[in-house]
Amino acid sequence: MKEEEIKDKLRLHAGRILLGGTGGLLALSVVALGAGLLGDGPAASDIQDNAVVQKLEGNLSDAQTKLAAQHTALLAQLPGVDIERVNRDRTTGRSLLLSLTDSSASSRTVKEQQALLDTRYGFLDHESRVLTEFVPEWMTATGATKGAGTTYALADLDVHVSRVQGLNYSYTAVARLDPVRVGPDQSSAAKSEFVVLTYSTSQDGTATSLDAYRASSKTRDALVGTSEEQPSPKR
């Protein structure tokens, strides 16, 4: 692939980060504004309303400035980025995500799941946050600690290059998983789950680090609302 084609592709990619980030912040700001006004009741004054709006607009402006700086920094890395490797590493990220979240439908215990991941990925150890925090929280929230819990299907996965340092590439990914079969001990009103994944790879595509975070209920509801208002991305 020619260098100019690489630049064009990553310009679009970096622009998407900027646009998506500011759009998400704006949506969350609107949620916060609505909550604040409802909390004040019908008697809230116009002055108070304007103060809240001005504060949110200021926060959004600061966030846009920060995202613009990240956008510029990413563009500066363009000449050295291997597009084919990025595409390959996205597949690696998807595999990492599925290996973490398929435990919701498994009959394994938390300890058995921790041991399985510890054996599979040599860079994890007894202090790894994935093992000590994410796995127990995920399995508890999805009902897996009571036997096979809710089965989730990967609905969307957005992966971005977060850092390029020599031959090491780092990524941040946001995944949406939708329930397709609810476990017997779970409510039939099971909701979508969002997982933030950060990982790094070596030159041969092998994962060298991994961390994962399950979105809180409040963040999840805000993300669901934002995604429902936007058209589904073309794949």
Coordinates of C-alpha atoms in Angstrom, one line a residue:
M1 CA 0.0 0.0 0.0
K2 CA 1.3 3.4 -1.0
E3 CA 2.2 5.9 1.7
E4 CA -0.4 8.4 0.5
E5 CA -3.1 5.7 0.7
I6 CA -2.0 5.0 4.3
K7 CA -2.2 8.7 5.2
D8 CA -5.7 9.0 3.7
K9 CA -7.0 6.0 5.6
L10 CA -5.6 7.1 8.9
R11 CA -6.8 10.6 8.4
L12 CA -10.3 9.2 8.1
H13 CA -9.6 7.0 11.1
A14 CA -8.2 9.9 13.2
G15 CA -11.1 12.1 12.1
R16 CA -13.5 9.4 13.3
I17 CA -11.9 9.4 16.7
L18 CA -12.3 13.2 16.9
L19 CA -15.9 13.2 15.7
G20 CA -17.0 10.2 17.7
G21 CA -15.4 11.4 20.8
T22 CA -16.9 14.8 20.7
G23 CA -20.3 13.3 19.7
G24 CA -20.2 11.0 22.7
L25 CA -19.2 13.8 25.1
L26 CA -22.0 16.0 23.7
A27 CA -24.5 13.2 24.3
L28 CA -23.4 12.6 27.8
S29 CA -23.5 16.3 28.5
V30 CA -27.1 16.5 27.3
V31 CA -27.9 13.6 29.7
A32 CA -26.2 15.4 32.6
L33 CA -28.0 18.7 31.7
G34 CA -31.4 17.0 31.7
A35 CA -30.7 15.3 35.0
G36 CA -29.7 18.6 36.6
L37 CA -32.7 20.5 35.4
L38 CA -35.1 17.8 36.5
G39 CA -33.5 17.7 39.9
D40 CA -34.2 21.5 40.3
G41 CA -37.9 21.1 39.5
P42 CA -40.2 23.4 37.6
A43 CA -39.1 26.4 39.6
A44 CA -35.5 26.4 38.3
S45 CA -34.7 29.9 37.1
D46 CA -33.4 30.9 33.7
I47 CA -30.2 32.1 35.3
Q48 CA -29.5 28.7 36.8
D49 CA -30.3 27.0 33.5
N50 CA -27.9 29.3 31.6
A51 CA -25.2 28.7 34.1
V52 CA -25.5 24.9 33.7
V53 CA -25.5 25.2 29.9
Q54 CA -22.4 27.5 29.9
K55 CA -20.6 25.1 32.2
L56 CA -21.4 22.1 30.0
E57 CA -20.4 24.1 26.9
G58 CA -17.1 25.0 28.5
N59 CA -16.4 21.4 29.4
L60 CA -17.2 20.3 25.9
S61 CA -14.9 22.9 24.4
D62 CA -12.1 21.8 26.6
A63 CA -12.7 18.2 25.6
Q64 CA -12.7 19.1 21.9
T65 CA -9.4 20.9 22.3
K66 CA -7.9 17.8 23.9
L67 CA -9.3 15.5 21.2
A68 CA -7.9 17.9 18.5
A69 CA -4.5 17.6 20.1
Q70 CA -4.7 13.8 20.1
H71 CA -5.9 13.9 16.5
T72 CA -2.8 16.0 15.5
A73 CA -0.5 13.6 17.4
L74 CA -2.0 10.6 15.6
L75 CA -1.5 12.3 12.2
A76 CA 2.1 12.9 13.0
Q77 CA 2.6 9.1 13.3
L78 CA 1.2 8.4 9.9
P79 CA 4.3 7.6 7.9
G80 CA 5.3 4.8 10.3
V81 CA 2.0 3.0 10.7
D82 CA 1.5 -0.4 9.1
I83 CA -2.2 -0.5 8.0
E84 CA -2.1 -4.3 7.3
R85 CA -0.8 -4.9 10.8
V86 CA -3.5 -2.7 12.3
N87 CA -6.2 -4.7 10.6
R88 CA -4.6 -7.9 11.8
D89 CA -4.3 -6.6 15.3
R90 CA -8.0 -5.7 15.3
T91 CA -8.7 -9.4 14.9
T92 CA -6.4 -10.1 17.8
G93 CA -8.4 -7.6 19.9
R94 CA -11.7 -9.4 19.0
S95 CA -10.3 -12.7 20.0
L96 CA -9.1 -11.3 23.4
L97 CA -12.5 -9.8 24.0
L98 CA -14.4 -13.0 23.3
S99 CA -12.1 -15.1 25.4
L100 CA -12.9 -12.8 28.4
T101 CA -16.6 -12.5 27.9
D102 CA -17.6 -16.0 26.9
S103 CA -17.3 -17.0 30.6
S104 CA -20.8 -15.5 31.0
A105 CA -22.3 -18.6 29.4
S106 CA -19.8 -21.1 30.9
S107 CA -20.3 -23.5 33.8
R108 CA -16.7 -22.7 35.0
T109 CA -16.1 -21.2 38.4
V110 CA -14.4 -17.8 38.7
K111 CA -11.2 -19.6 39.8
E112 CA -11.3 -22.0 36.9
Q113 CA -11.8 -19.0 34.5
Q114 CA -8.9 -17.2 36.0
A115 CA -6.7 -20.2 35.7
L116 CA -7.7 -20.7 32.1
L117 CA -6.8 -17.2 31.1
D118 CA -3.6 -17.2 33.2
T119 CA -2.5 -20.3 31.3
R120 CA -3.5 -18.9 27.9
Y121 CA -1.9 -15.5 28.2
G122 CA 1.7 -15.6 29.6
F123 CA 1.8 -11.9 30.2
L124 CA -1.0 -12.1 32.8
D125 CA -0.1 -12.8 36.4
H126 CA -1.7 -12.9 39.9
E127 CA -1.7 -9.1 40.1
S128 CA -3.3 -8.6 36.7
R129 CA -6.5 -6.5 36.9
V130 CA -8.1 -8.7 34.2
L131 CA -7.9 -11.7 36.6
T132 CA -8.4 -10.0 39.9
E133 CA -11.2 -7.6 39.0
F134 CA -12.7 -7.9 35.6
V135 CA -13.3 -11.7 35.6
P136 CA -15.1 -11.8 39.0
E137 CA -17.2 -8.7 38.2
W138 CA -18.2 -9.9 34.7
M139 CA -19.2 -13.4 35.9
T140 CA -21.1 -12.0 38.8
A141 CA -23.0 -9.4 36.8
T142 CA -23.9 -11.9 34.0
G143 CA -25.0 -14.7 36.3
A144 CA -22.2 -17.0 35.6
T145 CA -21.3 -17.5 39.3
K146 CA -24.7 -19.3 39.6
G147 CA -24.0 -21.6 36.7
A148 CA -24.3 -20.8 33.0
G149 CA -25.4 -17.3 32.9
T150 CA -26.5 -15.0 30.0
T151 CA -25.1 -15.6 26.6
Y152 CA -24.0 -12.5 24.7
A153 CA -23.3 -11.9 21.0
L154 CA -20.8 -9.3 19.9
A155 CA -22.9 -6.5 18.4
D156 CA -20.2 -3.9 17.7
L157 CA -16.5 -3.5 18.2
D158 CA -14.7 -0.2 17.6
V159 CA -10.9 -0.5 17.8
H160 CA -8.5 2.5 17.6
V161 CA -4.7 2.8 17.6
S162 CA -3.8 4.6 20.8
R163 CA -0.1 4.5 20.6
V164 CA 2.8 3.5 18.3
Q165 CA 6.1 3.1 19.9
G166 CA 8.8 1.5 17.7
L167 CA 7.5 -2.0 16.9
N168 CA 4.9 -2.1 19.6
Y169 CA 1.3 -1.0 18.9
S170 CA -1.3 -0.2 21.5
Y171 CA -5.0 -0.2 21.0
T172 CA -8.2 0.9 22.8
A173 CA -11.5 -0.8 21.9
V174 CA -15.1 -0.4 23.0
A175 CA -17.4 -3.4 22.5
R176 CA -21.1 -3.7 22.8
L177 CA -22.5 -7.2 23.6
D178 CA -26.2 -7.9 23.3
P179 CA -27.9 -10.7 25.3
V180 CA -29.2 -13.5 23.1
R181 CA -30.1 -16.1 25.8
V182 CA -30.8 -15.2 29.4
G183 CA -29.6 -17.6 32.1
P184 CA -32.2 -19.3 34.3
D185 CA -31.2 -17.2 37.3
Q186 CA -31.2 -13.9 35.5
S187 CA -34.0 -11.4 34.8
S188 CA -35.5 -11.6 31.3
A189 CA -34.8 -7.9 31.1
A190 CA -31.0 -8.4 30.7
K191 CA -29.4 -5.4 29.1
S192 CA -26.6 -4.9 26.6
E193 CA -23.1 -4.8 28.2
F194 CA -20.2 -2.5 27.2
V195 CA -16.6 -3.5 27.7
V196 CA -13.6 -1.2 27.2
L197 CA -10.5 -3.2 26.2
T198 CA -6.9 -1.9 26.1
Y199 CA -4.1 -4.1 24.6
S200 CA -0.7 -4.1 23.0
T201 CA 0.9 -6.3 20.4
S202 CA 4.4 -7.1 19.2
Q203 CA 5.6 -7.1 15.6
D204 CA 4.4 -10.6 15.0
G205 CA 0.9 -9.8 16.2
T206 CA 1.2 -11.5 19.6
A207 CA -0.6 -9.8 22.4
T208 CA 1.8 -8.5 25.0
S209 CA -0.6 -6.8 27.4
L210 CA -4.3 -6.7 28.2
D211 CA -6.7 -4.9 30.4
A212 CA -10.5 -4.8 30.4
Y213 CA -13.2 -2.7 32.1
R214 CA -17.0 -3.3 32.3
A215 CA -19.0 -0.1 31.9
S216 CA -21.0 0.9 34.9
S217 CA -24.8 0.8 34.7
K218 CA -25.0 4.6 34.3
T219 CA -22.4 4.7 31.6
R220 CA -24.0 1.7 29.9
D221 CA -27.4 3.4 29.8
A222 CA -25.9 6.6 28.4
L223 CA -24.1 4.6 25.7
V224 CA -27.2 2.6 24.8
G225 CA -29.1 5.9 24.4
T226 CA -26.4 7.4 22.2
S227 CA -26.1 4.3 20.0
E228 CA -29.9 4.1 19.5
E229 CA -30.0 7.6 18.2
Q230 CA -27.3 7.0 15.6
P231 CA -27.6 4.9 12.4
S232 CA -25.8 1.5 12.5
P233 CA -22.3 1.8 11.0
K234 CA -21.7 0.2 7.7
R235 CA -19.3 -2.8 7.9

